[in-house]
Amino acid sequence: MHGSAGTGKTLILCEALKIKLSQLLSQGRRVRILATTFEDDQTTELLKNFRTKYLVNMKDIEVMSLEELCRDLSIEYSNSHHTTPTTTPRDIINRVITSLSDKYPDEVTLLLVDEVSPCSSEQRAPDWRDLEVRENVIWLLGLSPRAPSGTSTEVLPPVNSSVLTRHLIHKHRNCRQIRNFIKTINTK
């Protein structure tokens, strides 16, 4: 999922997670649910919103920073602002997917990662074509619209028949109707 700010990426990802969880549980599958965010400057507020707004009624969900998750999985973590030549946002996500798949082979892991940097100083283009696909890890990624070191704004999504990608283009937060409503309230 990618798009500019206010297009509803986070809300759609959370709703998709709930739908997929319902499907898996109805099949009698064991499910582990993880919700995290890639960007350090978004971590506190977004993780709080996962717990108190977007995923508030979900049982047994683990909400943590990506740094914490990487530490739990013994993965070297560096965010988009401090990447090393061998670590890109795509590499970090691939390592997390692989590690979760290997560590929890008898259950399905639902992994929601929001505000993922689409590129970095070592991954100049938002090229996600070789993102890992594992049968027991269902990932839902929201790419951040911010890519200060990017050379392109065209996201190259994963190429796999089991992957659904969407580029959201219509802004819903602060859309024309909401702006008009706020303007009306403020003039009275």
CSV table of N, CA, C and O in Angstrom, one decimal, residues 39-139:
chain,number,residue,atom,x,y,z
A,39,GLU,N,9.4,4.0,10.8
A,39,GLU,CA,10.0,5.3,11.0
A,39,GLU,C,10.1,5.6,12.5
A,39,GLU,O,9.1,5.5,13.2
A,40,ASP,N,11.3,5.9,13.0
A,40,ASP,CA,11.4,6.3,14.4
A,40,ASP,C,10.6,7.5,14.9
A,40,ASP,O,10.0,7.4,15.9
A,41,ASP,N,10.5,8.5,14.0
A,41,ASP,CA,9.8,9.7,14.4
A,41,ASP,C,8.3,9.5,14.5
A,41,ASP,O,7.5,10.3,15.0
A,42,GLN,N,7.8,8.4,13.9
A,42,GLN,CA,6.3,8.1,13.9
A,42,GLN,C,6.0,7.0,15.0
A,42,GLN,O,4.8,6.8,15.2
A,43,THR,N,7.0,6.4,15.5
A,43,THR,CA,6.8,5.2,16.4
A,43,THR,C,5.8,5.5,17.5
A,43,THR,O,4.8,4.8,17.7
A,44,THR,N,6.1,6.4,18.4
A,44,THR,CA,5.4,6.6,19.6
A,44,THR,C,3.9,6.9,19.3
A,44,THR,O,3.0,6.2,19.8
A,45,GLU,N,3.6,7.8,18.5
A,45,GLU,CA,2.2,8.2,18.2
A,45,GLU,C,1.4,7.1,17.5
A,45,GLU,O,0.3,6.8,17.8
A,46,LEU,N,2.0,6.6,16.4
A,46,LEU,CA,1.4,5.5,15.7
A,46,LEU,C,1.2,4.3,16.4
A,46,LEU,O,0.1,3.6,16.4
A,47,LEU,N,2.2,3.8,17.2
A,47,LEU,CA,2.0,2.6,18.0
A,47,LEU,C,0.9,2.9,19.1
A,47,LEU,O,0.1,2.0,19.3
A,48,LYS,N,0.8,4.1,19.6
A,48,LYS,CA,-0.3,4.4,20.6
A,48,LYS,C,-1.6,4.3,19.9
A,48,LYS,O,-2.6,3.7,20.4
A,49,ASN,N,-1.7,4.8,18.6
A,49,ASN,CA,-2.9,4.7,17.9
A,49,ASN,C,-3.3,3.3,17.5
A,49,ASN,O,-4.5,2.9,17.5
A,50,PHE,N,-2.3,2.4,17.3
A,50,PHE,CA,-2.6,1.0,17.0
A,50,PHE,C,-3.3,0.4,18.3
A,50,PHE,O,-4.3,-0.3,18.2
A,51,ARG,N,-2.7,0.7,19.4
A,51,ARG,CA,-3.3,0.2,20.7
A,51,ARG,C,-4.6,0.8,21.1
A,51,ARG,O,-5.4,0.1,21.6
A,52,THR,N,-4.8,2.1,20.9
A,52,THR,CA,-6.0,2.8,21.5
A,52,THR,C,-7.1,3.1,20.5
A,52,THR,O,-8.2,3.4,20.9
A,53,LYS,N,-6.8,3.0,19.2
A,53,LYS,CA,-7.8,3.4,18.2
A,53,LYS,C,-8.0,2.3,17.1
A,53,LYS,O,-9.1,1.7,17.0
A,54,TYR,N,-7.0,2.0,16.3
A,54,TYR,CA,-7.1,1.2,15.1
A,54,TYR,C,-7.3,-0.3,15.4
A,54,TYR,O,-8.0,-1.0,14.7
A,55,LEU,N,-6.6,-0.8,16.4
A,55,LEU,CA,-6.6,-2.2,16.7
A,55,LEU,C,-7.0,-2.5,18.2
A,55,LEU,O,-6.6,-3.5,18.8
A,56,VAL,N,-7.8,-1.6,18.8
A,56,VAL,CA,-8.1,-1.6,20.2
A,56,VAL,C,-8.8,-2.9,20.7
A,56,VAL,O,-8.5,-3.3,21.8
A,57,ASN,N,-9.6,-3.5,19.9
A,57,ASN,CA,-10.4,-4.6,20.4
A,57,ASN,C,-9.8,-6.0,20.0
A,57,ASN,O,-10.4,-7.0,20.2
A,58,MET,N,-8.6,-6.0,19.5
A,58,MET,CA,-8.0,-7.2,19.1
A,58,MET,C,-7.2,-7.8,20.3
A,58,MET,O,-6.5,-7.2,21.0
A,59,LYS,N,-7.4,-9.2,20.4
A,59,LYS,CA,-6.8,-9.9,21.5
A,59,LYS,C,-5.4,-10.4,21.0
A,59,LYS,O,-5.2,-10.7,19.8
A,60,ASP,N,-4.5,-10.5,21.9
A,60,ASP,CA,-3.2,-11.1,21.7
A,60,ASP,C,-2.4,-10.5,20.5
A,60,ASP,O,-1.6,-11.1,19.8
A,61,ILE,N,-2.6,-9.2,20.3
A,61,ILE,CA,-1.8,-8.5,19.3
A,61,ILE,C,-0.5,-7.9,20.0
A,61,ILE,O,-0.6,-7.4,21.1
A,62,GLU,N,0.6,-8.0,19.3
A,62,GLU,CA,1.9,-7.5,19.8
A,62,GLU,C,2.1,-6.2,19.1
A,62,GLU,O,2.3,-6.2,17.9
A,63,VAL,N,2.1,-5.1,19.8
A,63,VAL,CA,2.4,-3.8,19.2
A,63,VAL,C,3.8,-3.4,19.7
A,63,VAL,O,4.0,-3.3,20.9
A,64,MET,N,4.7,-3.2,18.8
A,64,MET,CA,6.1,-2.8,19.2
A,64,MET,C,6.8,-2.1,18.1
A,64,MET,O,6.3,-2.1,16.9
A,65,SER,N,7.9,-1.4,18.4
A,65,SER,CA,8.6,-0.7,17.4
A,65,SER,C,9.3,-1.8,16.5
A,65,SER,O,9.6,-2.9,17.0
A,66,LEU,N,9.7,-1.4,15.3
A,66,LEU,CA,10.4,-2.4,14.4
A,66,LEU,C,11.8,-2.7,15.0
A,66,LEU,O,12.3,-3.8,14.9
A,67,GLU,N,12.4,-1.7,15.7
A,67,GLU,CA,13.7,-1.9,16.4
A,67,GLU,C,13.5,-3.0,17.4
A,67,GLU,O,14.4,-3.9,17.5
A,68,GLU,N,12.4,-3.0,18.2
A,68,GLU,CA,12.2,-4.0,19.2
A,68,GLU,C,12.0,-5.4,18.6
A,68,GLU,O,12.6,-6.4,19.0
A,69,LEU,N,11.2,-5.4,17.5
A,69,LEU,CA,11.0,-6.7,16.8
A,69,LEU,C,12.3,-7.3,16.2
A,69,LEU,O,12.6,-8.4,16.4
A,70,CYS,N,13.1,-6.4,15.6
A,70,CYS,CA,14.4,-6.8,15.1
A,70,CYS,C,15.3,-7.4,16.2
A,70,CYS,O,15.9,-8.4,16.1
A,71,ARG,N,15.3,-6.7,17.3
A,71,ARG,CA,16.1,-7.2,18.5
A,71,ARG,C,15.6,-8.6,18.9
A,71,ARG,O,16.4,-9.5,19.2
A,72,ASP,N,14.3,-8.8,19.0
A,72,ASP,CA,13.7,-10.1,19.4
A,72,ASP,C,14.1,-11.2,18.4
A,72,ASP,O,14.2,-12.3,18.8
A,73,LEU,N,14.2,-10.8,17.1
A,73,LEU,CA,14.6,-11.8,16.1
A,73,LEU,C,16.1,-11.8,15.8
A,73,LEU,O,16.5,-12.5,14.9
A,74,SER,N,16.9,-11.1,16.6
A,74,SER,CA,18.3,-11.1,16.4
A,74,SER,C,18.7,-10.6,15.0
A,74,SER,O,19.6,-11.2,14.4
A,75,ILE,N,18.0,-9.5,14.6
A,75,ILE,CA,18.3,-8.9,13.3
A,75,ILE,C,18.9,-7.6,13.6
A,75,ILE,O,18.4,-6.8,14.4
A,76,GLU,N,20.0,-7.3,12.8
A,76,GLU,CA,20.6,-6.0,12.9
A,76,GLU,C,19.6,-4.9,12.4
A,76,GLU,O,19.1,-5.1,11.3
A,77,TYR,N,19.4,-3.9,13.2
A,77,TYR,CA,18.4,-2.9,12.8
A,77,TYR,C,19.0,-1.6,12.6
A,77,TYR,O,19.8,-1.2,13.4
A,78,SER,N,18.7,-0.9,11.5
A,78,SER,CA,19.1,0.5,11.3
A,78,SER,C,18.0,1.1,10.5
A,78,SER,O,17.6,0.5,9.5
A,79,ASN,N,17.4,2.2,11.0
A,79,ASN,CA,16.3,2.8,10.3
A,79,ASN,C,16.8,3.5,9.1
A,79,ASN,O,17.9,3.6,8.8
A,80,SER,N,15.8,4.2,8.4
A,80,SER,CA,16.1,4.8,7.1
A,80,SER,C,17.1,5.9,7.2
A,80,SER,O,17.8,6.3,6.3
A,81,HIS,N,17.3,6.5,8.4
A,81,HIS,CA,18.2,7.7,8.6
A,81,HIS,C,19.6,7.2,8.9
A,81,HIS,O,20.5,8.0,8.9
A,82,HIS,N,19.7,5.9,9.3
A,82,HIS,CA,21.1,5.5,9.7
A,82,HIS,C,21.4,4.1,9.0
A,82,HIS,O,22.0,3.3,9.6
A,83,THR,N,21.0,4.0,7.8
A,83,THR,CA,21.2,2.7,7.1
A,83,THR,C,22.7,2.5,6.8
A,83,THR,O,23.5,3.5,6.6
A,84,THR,N,23.1,1.3,6.8
A,84,THR,CA,24.5,1.0,6.4
A,84,THR,C,24.5,0.5,5.0
A,84,THR,O,23.4,0.1,4.4
A,85,PRO,N,25.6,0.4,4.3
A,85,PRO,CA,25.6,-0.1,2.9
A,85,PRO,C,25.0,-1.4,2.7
A,85,PRO,O,24.5,-1.7,1.6
A,86,THR,N,24.9,-2.3,3.7
A,86,THR,CA,24.3,-3.6,3.5
A,86,THR,C,22.9,-3.7,4.0
A,86,THR,O,22.3,-4.7,3.9
A,87,THR,N,22.3,-2.6,4.5
A,87,THR,CA,21.0,-2.6,5.0
A,87,THR,C,20.1,-1.5,4.4
A,87,THR,O,20.4,-0.4,4.6
A,88,THR,N,19.1,-2.0,3.7
A,88,THR,CA,18.1,-1.0,3.2
A,88,THR,C,16.8,-1.3,3.8
A,88,THR,O,16.6,-2.4,4.4
A,89,PRO,N,15.8,-0.4,3.7
A,89,PRO,CA,14.5,-0.8,4.2
A,89,PRO,C,13.9,-2.1,3.7
A,89,PRO,O,13.4,-2.9,4.5
A,90,ARG,N,14.1,-2.4,2.4
A,90,ARG,CA,13.6,-3.6,1.8
A,90,ARG,C,14.4,-4.8,2.5
A,90,ARG,O,13.8,-5.8,2.8
A,91,ASP,N,15.7,-4.7,2.7
A,91,ASP,CA,16.5,-5.7,3.3
A,91,ASP,C,16.0,-6.0,4.7
A,91,ASP,O,15.9,-7.2,5.1
A,92,ILE,N,15.7,-5.0,5.5
A,92,ILE,CA,15.3,-5.2,6.8
A,92,ILE,C,14.0,-5.9,6.8
A,92,ILE,O,13.8,-6.9,7.6
A,93,ILE,N,13.0,-5.5,6.0
A,93,ILE,CA,11.7,-6.2,6.0
A,93,ILE,C,11.9,-7.6,5.5
A,93,ILE,O,11.3,-8.5,6.1
A,94,ASN,N,12.7,-7.8,4.5
A,94,ASN,CA,13.0,-9.2,4.1
A,94,ASN,C,13.5,-10.1,5.2
A,94,ASN,O,13.1,-11.2,5.3
A,95,ARG,N,14.4,-9.5,5.9
A,95,ARG,CA,15.0,-10.3,7.1
A,95,ARG,C,14.0,-10.6,8.1
A,95,ARG,O,14.0,-11.7,8.7
A,96,VAL,N,13.1,-9.6,8.4
A,96,VAL,CA,12.1,-9.9,9.4
A,96,VAL,C,11.1,-11.0,8.9
A,96,VAL,O,10.8,-11.9,9.6
A,97,ILE,N,10.7,-10.9,7.6
A,97,ILE,CA,9.8,-11.9,7.1
A,97,ILE,C,10.4,-13.3,7.1
A,97,ILE,O,9.8,-14.3,7.6
A,98,THR,N,11.7,-13.4,6.7
A,98,THR,CA,12.4,-14.7,6.7
A,98,THR,C,12.5,-15.2,8.1
A,98,THR,O,12.3,-16.4,8.4
A,99,SER,N,12.9,-14.4,9.0
A,99,SER,CA,13.1,-14.8,10.4
A,99,SER,C,11.8,-15.2,11.1
A,99,SER,O,11.8,-16.2,11.8
A,100,LEU,N,10.7,-14.5,10.9
A,100,LEU,CA,9.4,-14.9,11.4
A,100,LEU,C,9.0,-16.2,10.9
A,100,LEU,O,8.5,-17.1,11.6
A,101,SER,N,9.2,-16.4,9.6
A,101,SER,CA,8.8,-17.7,8.9
A,101,SER,C,9.6,-18.8,9.5
A,101,SER,O,9.0,-19.9,9.8
A,102,ASP,N,10.9,-18.7,9.7
A,102,ASP,CA,11.7,-19.7,10.2
A,102,ASP,C,11.5,-20.0,11.7
A,102,ASP,O,11.5,-21.1,12.2
A,103,LYS,N,11.3,-18.9,12.5
A,103,LYS,CA,11.1,-19.0,13.9
A,103,LYS,C,9.8,-19.6,14.3
A,103,LYS,O,9.6,-20.3,15.4
A,104,TYR,N,8.7,-19.3,13.6
A,104,TYR,CA,7.4,-19.7,13.9
A,104,TYR,C,6.8,-20.5,12.7
A,104,TYR,O,5.8,-20.1,12.1
A,105,PRO,N,7.3,-21.7,12.4
A,105,PRO,CA,6.9,-22.5,11.3
A,105,PRO,C,5.5,-23.1,11.4
A,105,PRO,O,4.8,-23.4,10.4
A,106,ASP,N,5.0,-23.3,12.6
A,106,ASP,CA,3.7,-23.9,12.8
A,106,ASP,C,2.5,-22.9,13.0
A,106,ASP,O,1.4,-23.4,13.4
A,107,GLU,N,2.8,-21.7,12.8
A,107,GLU,CA,1.7,-20.7,12.9
A,107,GLU,C,1.8,-19.7,11.8
A,107,GLU,O,2.9,-19.5,11.2
A,108,VAL,N,0.8,-19.0,11.6
A,108,VAL,CA,0.8,-17.9,10.6
A,108,VAL,C,1.0,-16.6,11.3
A,108,VAL,O,0.4,-16.3,12.4
A,109,THR,N,2.0,-15.8,10.8
A,109,THR,CA,2.2,-14.5,11.4
A,109,THR,C,1.6,-13.4,10.5
A,109,THR,O,1.9,-13.4,9.3
A,110,LEU,N,0.7,-12.6,11.1
A,110,LEU,CA,0.2,-11.4,10.4
A,110,LEU,C,1.1,-10.3,10.8
A,110,LEU,O,1.2,-9.9,12.0
A,111,LEU,N,1.8,-9.7,9.9
A,111,LEU,CA,2.8,-8.6,10.2
A,111,LEU,C,2.3,-7.3,9.5
A,111,LEU,O,2.3,-7.3,8.3
A,112,LEU,N,2.0,-6.3,10.3
A,112,LEU,CA,1.6,-5.0,9.8
A,112,LEU,C,2.8,-4.1,10.1
A,112,LEU,O,3.2,-3.9,11.2
A,113,VAL,N,3.4,-3.5,9.0
A,113,VAL,CA,4.4,-2.5,9.2
A,113,VAL,C,4.0,-1.3,8.4
A,113,VAL,O,3.9,-1.3,7.2
A,114,ASP,N,3.8,-0.2,9.2
A,114,ASP,CA,3.4,1.1,8.6
A,114,ASP,C,4.5,2.1,8.5
A,114,ASP,O,5.5,1.9,9.3
A,115,GLU,N,4.4,3.1,7.7
A,115,GLU,CA,5.4,4.1,7.6
A,115,GLU,C,6.8,3.6,7.2
A,115,GLU,O,7.8,4.0,7.7
A,116,VAL,N,6.8,2.6,6.3
A,116,VAL,CA,8.0,2.0,5.8
A,116,VAL,C,8.7,3.0,4.8
A,116,VAL,O,8.0,3.5,3.9
A,117,SER,N,9.9,3.3,5.0
A,117,SER,CA,10.7,4.1,4.0
A,117,SER,C,10.7,3.4,2.7
A,117,SER,O,11.2,2.3,2.6
A,118,PRO,N,10.3,4.1,1.6
A,118,PRO,CA,10.2,3.4,0.3
A,118,PRO,C,11.7,3.2,-0.2
A,118,PRO,O,11.9,2.4,-1.0
A,119,CYS,N,12.6,4.1,0.2
A,119,CYS,CA,14.0,4.0,-0.3
A,119,CYS,C,14.9,4.6,0.8
A,119,CYS,O,14.4,5.1,1.8
A,120,SER,N,16.2,4.5,0.5
A,120,SER,CA,17.2,5.1,1.5
A,120,SER,C,18.4,5.5,0.7
A,120,SER,O,18.4,5.4,-0.6
A,121,SER,N,19.4,5.9,1.4
A,121,SER,CA,20.6,6.3,0.6
A,121,SER,C,21.3,5.2,-0.1
A,121,SER,O,22.0,5.3,-1.1
A,122,GLU,N,21.0,3.9,0.4
A,122,GLU,CA,21.5,2.7,-0.3
A,122,GLU,C,20.5,2.1,-1.2
A,122,GLU,O,20.8,1.1,-1.9
A,123,GLN,N,19.3,2.5,-1.1
A,123,GLN,CA,18.2,2.0,-2.0
A,123,GLN,C,17.5,3.2,-2.6
A,123,GLN,O,16.5,3.6,-2.1
A,124,ARG,N,18.1,3.8,-3.6
A,124,ARG,CA,17.7,5.1,-4.1
A,124,ARG,C,16.4,5.1,-4.8
A,124,ARG,O,15.7,6.1,-4.8
A,125,ALA,N,16.0,4.0,-5.3
A,125,ALA,CA,14.7,3.9,-6.0
A,125,ALA,C,13.7,3.0,-5.1
A,125,ALA,O,14.2,2.1,-4.5
A,126,PRO,N,12.4,3.4,-5.1
A,126,PRO,CA,11.5,2.6,-4.3
A,126,PRO,C,11.2,1.2,-5.0
A,126,PRO,O,10.1,1.0,-5.5
A,127,ASP,N,12.1,0.4,-5.1
A,127,ASP,CA,12.0,-0.9,-5.8
A,127,ASP,C,11.8,-2.0,-4.8
A,127,ASP,O,12.7,-2.4,-4.0
A,128,TRP,N,10.6,-2.5,-4.8
A,128,TRP,CA,10.2,-3.6,-3.8
A,128,TRP,C,9.8,-4.9,-4.5
A,128,TRP,O,9.2,-5.7,-4.0
A,129,ARG,N,10.3,-5.0,-5.8
A,129,ARG,CA,10.0,-6.2,-6.6
A,129,ARG,C,10.5,-7.5,-6.0
A,129,ARG,O,9.8,-8.5,-6.1
A,130,ASP,N,11.5,-7.5,-5.2
A,130,ASP,CA,12.0,-8.8,-4.7
A,130,ASP,C,11.7,-9.0,-3.2
A,130,ASP,O,12.5,-9.6,-2.4
A,131,LEU,N,10.6,-8.4,-2.7
A,131,LEU,CA,10.2,-8.6,-1.4
A,131,LEU,C,9.8,-10.1,-1.1
A,131,LEU,O,9.2,-10.7,-2.0
A,132,GLU,N,10.3,-10.6,0.0
A,132,GLU,CA,10.0,-12.0,0.4
A,132,GLU,C,8.6,-12.3,0.5
A,132,GLU,O,7.8,-11.5,1.0
A,133,VAL,N,8.2,-13.5,0.0
A,133,VAL,CA,6.8,-14.0,0.2
A,133,VAL,C,7.0,-15.4,0.8
A,133,VAL,O,7.7,-16.2,0.2
A,134,ARG,N,6.4,-15.5,2.0
A,134,ARG,CA,6.5,-16.8,2.7
A,134,ARG,C,5.1,-17.2,3.0
A,134,ARG,O,4.2,-16.4,3.4
A,135,GLU,N,4.8,-18.5,2.9
A,135,GLU,CA,3.4,-19.0,3.1
A,135,GLU,C,2.9,-18.7,4.5
A,135,GLU,O,1.7,-18.5,4.7
A,136,ASN,N,3.8,-18.7,5.5
A,136,ASN,CA,3.3,-18.6,6.9
A,136,ASN,C,3.5,-17.1,7.5
A,136,ASN,O,3.3,-16.9,8.7
A,137,VAL,N,3.9,-16.2,6.6
A,137,VAL,CA,3.9,-14.8,7.0
A,137,VAL,C,3.1,-13.9,6.0
A,137,VAL,O,3.5,-13.9,4.8
A,138,ILE,N,2.1,-13.4,6.5
A,138,ILE,CA,1.3,-12.5,5.7
A,138,ILE,C,1.6,-11.1,6.1
A,138,ILE,O,1.3,-10.7,7.3
A,139,TRP,N,2.2,-10.3,5.2
A,139,TRP,CA,2.6,-9.0,5.6
A,139,TRP,C,1.7,-8.0,4.9
A,139,TRP,O,1.2,-8.1,3.8
